Amino acid sequence: MRSVLLLALLLCTVCVAHVQMQDNKNTLRLCGRALMRAVVYTCGGSRWRRVTGGEETLQDGRREPELKRTDNDRQWRDLNQALITVCCQVGCRKSDLSMLC
């Protein structure tokens, strides 16, 4: 009975190690320009296309004071910065990059 339990535990450990190795295969270390290109590719660059009336939108945006930023905005910025740092130092997957969209 004890050997069966030990064998089951060993099998579970091997399965977990295999899954972690599969995750590591799909990670890429991306920094700087390569990271920005990957984010644009993942999120779709259509949001940055020039739209008609863009000049008016920019002028309207300048009227809003910077003090309207909330703590939630700052938390998202901090989380994004942490994710960017991890992508550069350790590596990240495409699903991680989609969190930056």
Short mmCIF file of N, CA and C in Angstrom, two decimals:
data_model
loop_
_atom_site.label_atom_id
_atom_site.label_comp_id
_atom_site.label_asym_id
_atom_site.label_seq_id
_atom_site.Cartn_x
_atom_site.Cartn_y
_atom_site.Cartn_z
N MET A 1 0.82 -1.20 0.00
CA MET A 1 0.00 0.00 0.00
C MET A 1 0.86 1.26 0.00
N ARG A 2 1.92 1.20 0.79
CA ARG A 2 2.80 2.36 0.89
C ARG A 2 3.50 2.64 -0.44
N SER A 3 3.89 1.59 -1.14
CA SER A 3 4.58 1.78 -2.42
C SER A 3 3.63 2.34 -3.48
N VAL A 4 2.36 1.97 -3.43
CA VAL A 4 1.38 2.50 -4.37
C VAL A 4 1.18 4.00 -4.13
N LEU A 5 1.12 4.39 -2.88
CA LEU A 5 0.98 5.80 -2.53
C LEU A 5 2.21 6.59 -2.98
N LEU A 6 3.38 6.01 -2.76
CA LEU A 6 4.62 6.67 -3.18
C LEU A 6 4.68 6.80 -4.70
N LEU A 7 4.26 5.76 -5.39
CA LEU A 7 4.24 5.79 -6.85
C LEU A 7 3.26 6.86 -7.37
N ALA A 8 2.10 6.97 -6.74
CA ALA A 8 1.12 7.99 -7.14
C ALA A 8 1.66 9.39 -6.91
N LEU A 9 2.33 9.59 -5.79
CA LEU A 9 2.93 10.90 -5.49
C LEU A 9 4.02 11.24 -6.50
N LEU A 10 4.84 10.27 -6.84
CA LEU A 10 5.90 10.47 -7.82
C LEU A 10 5.31 10.80 -9.19
N LEU A 11 4.24 10.12 -9.56
CA LEU A 11 3.58 10.37 -10.84
C LEU A 11 3.01 11.79 -10.90
N CYS A 12 2.40 12.24 -9.80
CA CYS A 12 1.88 13.61 -9.75
C CYS A 12 2.99 14.63 -9.88
N THR A 13 4.12 14.38 -9.24
CA THR A 13 5.26 15.30 -9.31
C THR A 13 5.79 15.38 -10.73
N VAL A 14 5.88 14.26 -11.41
CA VAL A 14 6.36 14.24 -12.79
C VAL A 14 5.39 15.00 -13.70
N CYS A 15 4.09 14.84 -13.49
CA CYS A 15 3.10 15.54 -14.30
C CYS A 15 3.20 17.05 -14.11
N VAL A 16 3.35 17.50 -12.88
CA VAL A 16 3.47 18.94 -12.62
C VAL A 16 4.74 19.48 -13.26
N ALA A 17 5.84 18.76 -13.16
CA ALA A 17 7.10 19.20 -13.77
C ALA A 17 6.96 19.28 -15.28
N HIS A 18 6.25 18.33 -15.87
CA HIS A 18 6.05 18.34 -17.32
C HIS A 18 5.23 19.55 -17.76
N VAL A 19 4.18 19.88 -17.02
CA VAL A 19 3.35 21.04 -17.35
C VAL A 19 4.16 22.32 -17.24
N GLN A 20 5.00 22.43 -16.22
CA GLN A 20 5.83 23.62 -16.06
C GLN A 20 6.83 23.75 -17.19
N MET A 21 7.37 22.63 -17.66
CA MET A 21 8.30 22.68 -18.79
C MET A 21 7.59 23.11 -20.06
N GLN A 22 6.35 22.68 -20.25
CA GLN A 22 5.58 23.10 -21.42
C GLN A 22 5.33 24.60 -21.38
N ASP A 23 5.03 25.15 -20.20
CA ASP A 23 4.83 26.59 -20.07
C ASP A 23 6.10 27.35 -20.40
N ASN A 24 7.24 26.83 -19.99
CA ASN A 24 8.50 27.50 -20.26
C ASN A 24 8.85 27.49 -21.75
N LYS A 25 8.36 26.51 -22.50
CA LYS A 25 8.62 26.47 -23.93
C LYS A 25 7.93 27.62 -24.66
N ASN A 26 6.79 28.04 -24.17
CA ASN A 26 6.00 29.07 -24.84
C ASN A 26 6.35 30.48 -24.39
N THR A 27 7.33 30.63 -23.51
CA THR A 27 7.68 31.96 -23.04
C THR A 27 8.81 32.54 -23.88
N LEU A 28 8.77 33.84 -24.04
CA LEU A 28 9.82 34.56 -24.75
C LEU A 28 10.29 35.72 -23.89
N ARG A 29 11.58 35.95 -23.90
CA ARG A 29 12.10 37.13 -23.22
C ARG A 29 12.06 38.28 -24.22
N LEU A 30 11.27 39.27 -23.92
CA LEU A 30 11.09 40.41 -24.81
C LEU A 30 11.38 41.69 -24.06
N CYS A 31 12.22 42.53 -24.65
CA CYS A 31 12.56 43.81 -24.04
C CYS A 31 12.51 44.90 -25.12
N GLY A 32 12.27 46.11 -24.69
CA GLY A 32 12.36 47.26 -25.58
C GLY A 32 11.46 47.19 -26.79
N ARG A 33 12.09 47.40 -27.95
CA ARG A 33 11.35 47.45 -29.21
C ARG A 33 10.65 46.13 -29.52
N ALA A 34 11.32 45.02 -29.23
CA ALA A 34 10.71 43.71 -29.49
C ALA A 34 9.45 43.51 -28.65
N LEU A 35 9.49 43.99 -27.42
CA LEU A 35 8.31 43.90 -26.55
C LEU A 35 7.17 44.75 -27.09
N MET A 36 7.48 45.97 -27.51
CA MET A 36 6.44 46.85 -28.05
C MET A 36 5.82 46.26 -29.31
N ARG A 37 6.64 45.70 -30.17
CA ARG A 37 6.11 45.08 -31.39
C ARG A 37 5.20 43.90 -31.06
N ALA A 38 5.61 43.10 -30.07
CA ALA A 38 4.79 41.95 -29.68
C ALA A 38 3.46 42.40 -29.08
N VAL A 39 3.47 43.47 -28.30
CA VAL A 39 2.23 43.98 -27.71
C VAL A 39 1.31 44.51 -28.80
N VAL A 40 1.86 45.27 -29.75
CA VAL A 40 1.05 45.80 -30.85
C VAL A 40 0.48 44.66 -31.68
N TYR A 41 1.29 43.64 -31.94
CA TYR A 41 0.82 42.50 -32.72
C TYR A 41 -0.29 41.76 -31.96
N THR A 42 -0.10 41.58 -30.66
CA THR A 42 -1.07 40.84 -29.85
C THR A 42 -2.37 41.61 -29.69
N CYS A 43 -2.26 42.91 -29.42
CA CYS A 43 -3.46 43.71 -29.16
C CYS A 43 -4.13 44.20 -30.44
N GLY A 44 -3.42 44.21 -31.52
CA GLY A 44 -3.96 44.74 -32.77
C GLY A 44 -3.69 46.22 -32.84
N GLY A 45 -2.95 46.63 -33.84
CA GLY A 45 -2.52 48.02 -33.93
C GLY A 45 -3.58 48.96 -34.45
N SER A 46 -4.80 48.50 -34.68
CA SER A 46 -5.81 49.37 -35.28
C SER A 46 -6.22 50.52 -34.37
N ARG A 47 -5.98 50.39 -33.07
CA ARG A 47 -6.37 51.48 -32.17
C ARG A 47 -5.53 52.73 -32.40
N TRP A 48 -4.32 52.55 -32.94
CA TRP A 48 -3.45 53.70 -33.12
C TRP A 48 -3.55 54.30 -34.52
N ARG A 49 -4.44 53.79 -35.33
CA ARG A 49 -4.61 54.38 -36.66
C ARG A 49 -5.20 55.77 -36.53
N ARG A 50 -4.81 56.62 -37.44
CA ARG A 50 -5.30 57.99 -37.40
C ARG A 50 -6.77 58.01 -37.80
N VAL A 51 -7.57 58.71 -37.03
CA VAL A 51 -8.99 58.84 -37.33
C VAL A 51 -9.27 60.29 -37.71
N THR A 52 -10.36 60.49 -38.42
CA THR A 52 -10.71 61.86 -38.76
C THR A 52 -11.13 62.60 -37.51
N GLY A 53 -10.73 63.83 -37.42
CA GLY A 53 -11.06 64.61 -36.23
C GLY A 53 -10.12 64.35 -35.08
N GLY A 54 -8.98 63.75 -35.33
CA GLY A 54 -8.03 63.45 -34.27
C GLY A 54 -7.48 64.70 -33.62
N GLU A 55 -7.33 65.77 -34.39
CA GLU A 55 -6.83 67.03 -33.84
C GLU A 55 -7.77 67.57 -32.78
N GLU A 56 -9.08 67.49 -33.03
CA GLU A 56 -10.06 67.98 -32.06
C GLU A 56 -10.01 67.14 -30.78
N THR A 57 -9.85 65.84 -30.93
CA THR A 57 -9.79 64.97 -29.77
C THR A 57 -8.58 65.31 -28.92
N LEU A 58 -7.46 65.58 -29.57
CA LEU A 58 -6.26 65.93 -28.84
C LEU A 58 -6.45 67.23 -28.07
N GLN A 59 -7.08 68.21 -28.69
CA GLN A 59 -7.30 69.48 -28.01
C GLN A 59 -8.24 69.30 -26.82
N ASP A 60 -9.27 68.46 -26.97
CA ASP A 60 -10.17 68.20 -25.86
C ASP A 60 -9.43 67.51 -24.72
N GLY A 61 -8.53 66.63 -25.06
CA GLY A 61 -7.78 65.92 -24.04
C GLY A 61 -6.87 66.83 -23.25
N ARG A 62 -6.37 67.87 -23.87
CA ARG A 62 -5.48 68.81 -23.18
C ARG A 62 -6.23 69.63 -22.14
N ARG A 63 -7.51 69.77 -22.29
CA ARG A 63 -8.29 70.58 -21.36
C ARG A 63 -8.49 69.89 -20.02
N GLU A 64 -8.44 68.56 -20.00
CA GLU A 64 -8.68 67.83 -18.76
C GLU A 64 -7.45 67.93 -17.86
N PRO A 65 -7.65 68.26 -16.62
CA PRO A 65 -6.50 68.35 -15.72
C PRO A 65 -5.96 66.97 -15.38
N GLU A 66 -4.67 66.92 -15.09
CA GLU A 66 -4.02 65.66 -14.75
C GLU A 66 -4.45 65.16 -13.37
N LEU A 67 -5.07 66.00 -12.57
CA LEU A 67 -5.44 65.62 -11.22
C LEU A 67 -6.61 64.64 -11.18
N LYS A 68 -7.26 64.40 -12.31
CA LYS A 68 -8.41 63.50 -12.34
C LYS A 68 -8.00 62.03 -12.33
N ARG A 69 -6.73 61.76 -12.36
CA ARG A 69 -6.28 60.37 -12.34
C ARG A 69 -6.65 59.72 -11.01
N THR A 70 -7.13 58.52 -11.09
CA THR A 70 -7.54 57.83 -9.87
C THR A 70 -6.45 56.86 -9.43
N ASP A 71 -6.63 56.36 -8.23
CA ASP A 71 -5.69 55.36 -7.72
C ASP A 71 -5.74 54.09 -8.57
N ASN A 72 -6.90 53.79 -9.14
CA ASN A 72 -7.04 52.61 -9.99
C ASN A 72 -6.15 52.73 -11.22
N ASP A 73 -6.08 53.92 -11.81
CA ASP A 73 -5.20 54.14 -12.96
C ASP A 73 -3.75 53.90 -12.58
N ARG A 74 -3.38 54.39 -11.42
CA ARG A 74 -1.99 54.20 -10.96
C ARG A 74 -1.69 52.73 -10.70
N GLN A 75 -2.65 52.00 -10.15
CA GLN A 75 -2.44 50.58 -9.90
C GLN A 75 -2.26 49.82 -11.20
N TRP A 76 -3.08 50.15 -12.22
CA TRP A 76 -2.93 49.50 -13.53
C TRP A 76 -1.56 49.80 -14.12
N ARG A 77 -1.12 51.05 -13.99
CA ARG A 77 0.18 51.43 -14.52
C ARG A 77 1.28 50.64 -13.81
N ASP A 78 1.17 50.50 -12.50
CA ASP A 78 2.17 49.74 -11.75
C ASP A 78 2.16 48.27 -12.14
N LEU A 79 0.97 47.70 -12.33
CA LEU A 79 0.88 46.30 -12.75
C LEU A 79 1.46 46.11 -14.15
N ASN A 80 1.18 47.05 -15.04
CA ASN A 80 1.73 46.96 -16.39
C ASN A 80 3.25 47.04 -16.35
N GLN A 81 3.79 47.93 -15.53
CA GLN A 81 5.24 48.06 -15.43
C GLN A 81 5.86 46.79 -14.87
N ALA A 82 5.20 46.17 -13.90
CA ALA A 82 5.71 44.92 -13.34
C ALA A 82 5.70 43.81 -14.39
N LEU A 83 4.64 43.75 -15.19
CA LEU A 83 4.56 42.73 -16.23
C LEU A 83 5.63 42.95 -17.29
N ILE A 84 5.88 44.20 -17.65
CA ILE A 84 6.93 44.51 -18.63
C ILE A 84 8.29 44.08 -18.10
N THR A 85 8.54 44.33 -16.83
CA THR A 85 9.81 43.95 -16.23
C THR A 85 9.97 42.43 -16.23
N VAL A 86 8.92 41.71 -15.88
CA VAL A 86 8.98 40.25 -15.87
C VAL A 86 9.20 39.72 -17.28
N CYS A 87 8.54 40.29 -18.28
CA CYS A 87 8.71 39.84 -19.66
C CYS A 87 10.16 40.01 -20.11
N CYS A 88 10.79 41.05 -19.67
CA CYS A 88 12.16 41.32 -20.07
C CYS A 88 13.14 40.42 -19.31
N GLN A 89 12.94 40.22 -18.04
CA GLN A 89 13.91 39.49 -17.23
C GLN A 89 13.71 37.98 -17.25
N VAL A 90 12.46 37.53 -17.20
CA VAL A 90 12.18 36.10 -17.10
C VAL A 90 11.58 35.56 -18.39
N GLY A 91 10.62 36.29 -18.94
CA GLY A 91 9.92 35.86 -20.14
C GLY A 91 8.43 35.84 -19.88
N CYS A 92 7.66 35.94 -20.96
CA CYS A 92 6.21 35.92 -20.82
C CYS A 92 5.59 35.26 -22.04
N ARG A 93 4.33 34.89 -21.89
CA ARG A 93 3.58 34.23 -22.96
C ARG A 93 2.69 35.24 -23.66
N LYS A 94 2.08 34.81 -24.75
CA LYS A 94 1.17 35.69 -25.48
C LYS A 94 -0.02 36.07 -24.61
N SER A 95 -0.48 35.16 -23.78
CA SER A 95 -1.60 35.47 -22.90
C SER A 95 -1.21 36.54 -21.88
N ASP A 96 0.05 36.55 -21.48
CA ASP A 96 0.52 37.61 -20.57
C ASP A 96 0.53 38.95 -21.28
N LEU A 97 0.96 38.95 -22.54
CA LEU A 97 1.01 40.20 -23.31
C LEU A 97 -0.39 40.78 -23.52
N SER A 98 -1.38 39.91 -23.65
CA SER A 98 -2.74 40.41 -23.88
C SER A 98 -3.27 41.17 -22.68
N MET A 99 -2.68 41.00 -21.52
CA MET A 99 -3.09 41.76 -20.34
C MET A 99 -2.70 43.24 -20.46
N LEU A 100 -1.77 43.55 -21.36
CA LEU A 100 -1.36 44.93 -21.56
C LEU A 100 -2.29 45.69 -22.50
N CYS A 101 -3.22 45.01 -23.14
CA CYS A 101 -4.13 45.66 -24.10
C CYS A 101 -5.12 46.57 -23.40
#
